[in-house]
Amino acid sequence: METTNLFNKSSLKMPLRIGIGALLTLFLMLPLSMIESLILERQSNYEQVSFEIGRDWGGQQTISGPFLIVPVKKGALNQIVEYYNENGKEKRRIQDSKIVISPKDLKINADIKPQSKHKGIYNFVVYNSDITVEGNFSEIDLSDIRI
């Protein structure tokens, strides 16, 4: 009496190997999807903690120098001024209610100190700074302007 083994038949070897490979692939996709969901959850937590620390710390800061703002009656300045922007040279008629005068020289000194903040498993660097701003204005002739 002769026994036959299903694994020895050459006609069944290839489909069996493909089936086992497909089952292993499906079986291994489960831990992969679990790891992916953990990564997405941690990424979401990181963004939330980053937003909270940024909100508590003060967010983005802008430093500008001292300006002199001189109020002017409408039509007091009726001159054409040329200025440059990203499109090139343009002309504009000034009829504003304020004149903003910037300093001739501007000096900004900042002493920045990094500080580490921890929340949960996340670490963030925030900054403390001591800033001094100094400016010098040149002489301004306002005799032609009705203030």
Short mmCIF file of C-alpha atoms in Angstrom, two decimals:
data_model
loop_
_atom_site.label_atom_id
_atom_site.label_comp_id
_atom_site.label_asym_id
_atom_site.label_seq_id
_atom_site.Cartn_x
_atom_site.Cartn_y
_atom_site.Cartn_z
CA MET A 1 0.00 0.00 0.00
CA GLU A 2 1.45 3.27 -1.14
CA THR A 3 0.76 6.53 0.74
CA THR A 4 0.64 9.87 -1.01
CA ASN A 5 1.70 13.10 0.53
CA LEU A 6 -0.02 16.29 -0.61
CA PHE A 7 3.16 18.32 -0.15
CA ASN A 8 5.15 16.13 -2.53
CA LYS A 9 2.94 16.69 -5.54
CA SER A 10 4.52 19.34 -7.72
CA SER A 11 1.19 20.66 -8.98
CA LEU A 12 0.18 21.73 -5.45
CA LYS A 13 3.50 23.26 -4.34
CA MET A 14 3.22 26.69 -5.98
CA PRO A 15 -0.41 27.51 -5.00
CA LEU A 16 0.30 26.27 -1.46
CA ARG A 17 3.35 28.53 -1.16
CA ILE A 18 1.41 31.52 -2.50
CA GLY A 19 -1.44 30.83 -0.04
CA ILE A 20 0.92 30.53 2.94
CA GLY A 21 2.71 33.73 1.86
CA ALA A 22 -0.60 35.58 1.61
CA LEU A 23 -1.69 34.34 5.05
CA LEU A 24 1.64 35.41 6.58
CA THR A 25 1.33 38.83 4.94
CA LEU A 26 -2.19 39.31 6.28
CA PHE A 27 -1.12 38.03 9.71
CA LEU A 28 1.82 40.46 9.86
CA MET A 29 -0.26 43.44 8.71
CA LEU A 30 -2.14 43.43 12.04
CA PRO A 31 0.87 44.47 14.18
CA LEU A 32 1.89 46.92 11.46
CA SER A 33 -1.48 48.67 11.62
CA MET A 34 -1.29 48.72 15.42
CA ILE A 35 2.13 50.39 15.28
CA GLU A 36 0.88 52.89 12.70
CA SER A 37 -2.09 53.85 14.88
CA LEU A 38 0.27 54.31 17.86
CA ILE A 39 2.49 56.61 15.77
CA LEU A 40 -0.51 58.67 14.62
CA GLU A 41 -1.78 58.96 18.19
CA ARG A 42 1.61 60.13 19.49
CA GLN A 43 1.94 62.60 16.63
CA SER A 44 -1.47 64.05 17.48
CA ASN A 45 -0.53 64.25 21.18
CA TYR A 46 2.75 65.98 20.27
CA GLU A 47 0.94 68.63 18.21
CA GLN A 48 -1.61 69.20 20.99
CA VAL A 49 1.08 69.53 23.69
CA SER A 50 3.13 71.81 21.42
CA PHE A 51 0.09 74.05 20.89
CA GLU A 52 -0.64 74.16 24.65
CA ILE A 53 2.93 75.09 25.59
CA GLY A 54 3.06 77.71 22.81
CA ARG A 55 -0.23 79.19 23.97
CA ASP A 56 0.92 79.30 27.60
CA TRP A 57 4.32 80.69 26.71
CA GLY A 58 3.15 83.52 24.50
CA GLY A 59 3.47 82.43 20.89
CA GLN A 60 5.40 84.23 18.18
CA GLN A 61 6.83 87.64 19.04
CA THR A 62 7.68 90.57 16.76
CA ILE A 63 10.19 93.24 17.74
CA SER A 64 10.12 96.64 16.09
CA GLY A 65 11.94 99.84 16.88
CA PRO A 66 10.61 103.12 18.19
CA PHE A 67 8.60 105.20 15.74
CA LEU A 68 7.35 108.77 15.84
CA ILE A 69 3.73 109.00 14.78
CA VAL A 70 2.63 112.50 13.81
CA PRO A 71 -1.11 113.05 13.20
CA VAL A 72 -1.88 115.03 10.04
CA LYS A 73 -5.16 116.50 8.74
CA LYS A 74 -6.44 114.91 5.52
CA GLY A 75 -5.05 116.57 2.44
CA ALA A 76 -2.19 118.28 4.28
CA LEU A 77 0.21 116.09 2.40
CA ASN A 78 -0.73 116.14 -1.22
CA GLN A 79 2.50 114.98 -2.74
CA ILE A 80 3.55 112.03 -4.85
CA VAL A 81 6.03 109.64 -3.29
CA GLU A 82 8.02 106.98 -5.12
CA TYR A 83 8.67 103.71 -3.34
CA TYR A 84 9.90 100.27 -4.28
CA ASN A 85 8.13 97.00 -3.70
CA GLU A 86 8.34 93.50 -5.16
CA ASN A 87 6.79 94.71 -8.44
CA GLY A 88 9.34 97.48 -8.93
CA LYS A 89 9.00 101.25 -8.66
CA GLU A 90 5.56 102.70 -7.94
CA LYS A 91 4.20 106.17 -7.27
CA ARG A 92 1.56 106.91 -4.69
CA ARG A 93 -0.19 110.08 -3.60
CA ILE A 94 0.00 110.58 0.15
CA GLN A 95 -3.25 111.61 1.84
CA ASP A 96 -2.91 109.92 5.19
CA SER A 97 -3.97 110.93 8.65
CA LYS A 98 -0.63 109.94 10.22
CA ILE A 99 3.03 110.23 9.41
CA VAL A 100 5.19 107.43 10.77
CA ILE A 101 8.84 108.40 11.10
CA SER A 102 11.39 105.66 11.61
CA PRO A 103 14.74 106.23 13.30
CA LYS A 104 17.88 106.96 11.31
CA ASP A 105 19.85 104.47 13.44
CA LEU A 106 18.28 101.51 15.21
CA LYS A 107 20.02 99.20 17.66
CA ILE A 108 18.32 96.10 19.07
CA ASN A 109 20.17 94.05 21.70
CA ALA A 110 18.71 90.75 22.81
CA ASP A 111 19.98 88.35 25.46
CA ILE A 112 18.22 85.06 24.69
CA LYS A 113 18.14 82.24 27.23
CA PRO A 114 16.76 78.85 26.13
CA GLN A 115 14.70 76.93 28.65
CA SER A 116 13.48 73.33 28.42
CA LYS A 117 9.83 72.52 29.12
CA HIS A 118 8.62 68.97 29.73
CA LYS A 119 5.09 67.68 29.43
CA GLY A 120 4.48 63.95 29.45
CA ILE A 121 7.03 62.26 27.21
CA TYR A 122 7.61 65.42 25.17
CA ASN A 123 10.37 68.01 25.54
CA PHE A 124 10.20 71.51 24.08
CA VAL A 125 12.61 74.42 24.07
CA VAL A 126 11.20 77.86 24.85
CA TYR A 127 13.09 81.13 25.11
CA ASN A 128 13.35 83.96 27.61
CA SER A 129 14.95 87.17 26.44
CA ASP A 130 15.93 90.59 27.71
CA ILE A 131 15.60 93.06 24.85
CA THR A 132 16.70 96.68 24.64
CA VAL A 133 15.80 98.88 21.67
CA GLU A 134 17.47 102.21 20.94
CA GLY A 135 16.96 104.58 18.05
CA ASN A 136 18.24 107.96 16.90
CA PHE A 137 16.14 110.29 14.76
CA SER A 138 17.53 112.87 12.41
CA GLU A 139 16.07 116.39 12.32
CA ILE A 140 12.61 116.45 10.84
CA ASP A 141 11.12 119.52 9.13
CA LEU A 142 7.38 119.52 9.78
CA SER A 143 6.80 123.20 8.90
CA ASP A 144 4.92 122.36 5.65
CA ILE A 145 2.44 120.08 7.38
CA ARG A 146 -0.78 121.19 9.12
CA ILE A 147 -0.68 119.18 12.33
#
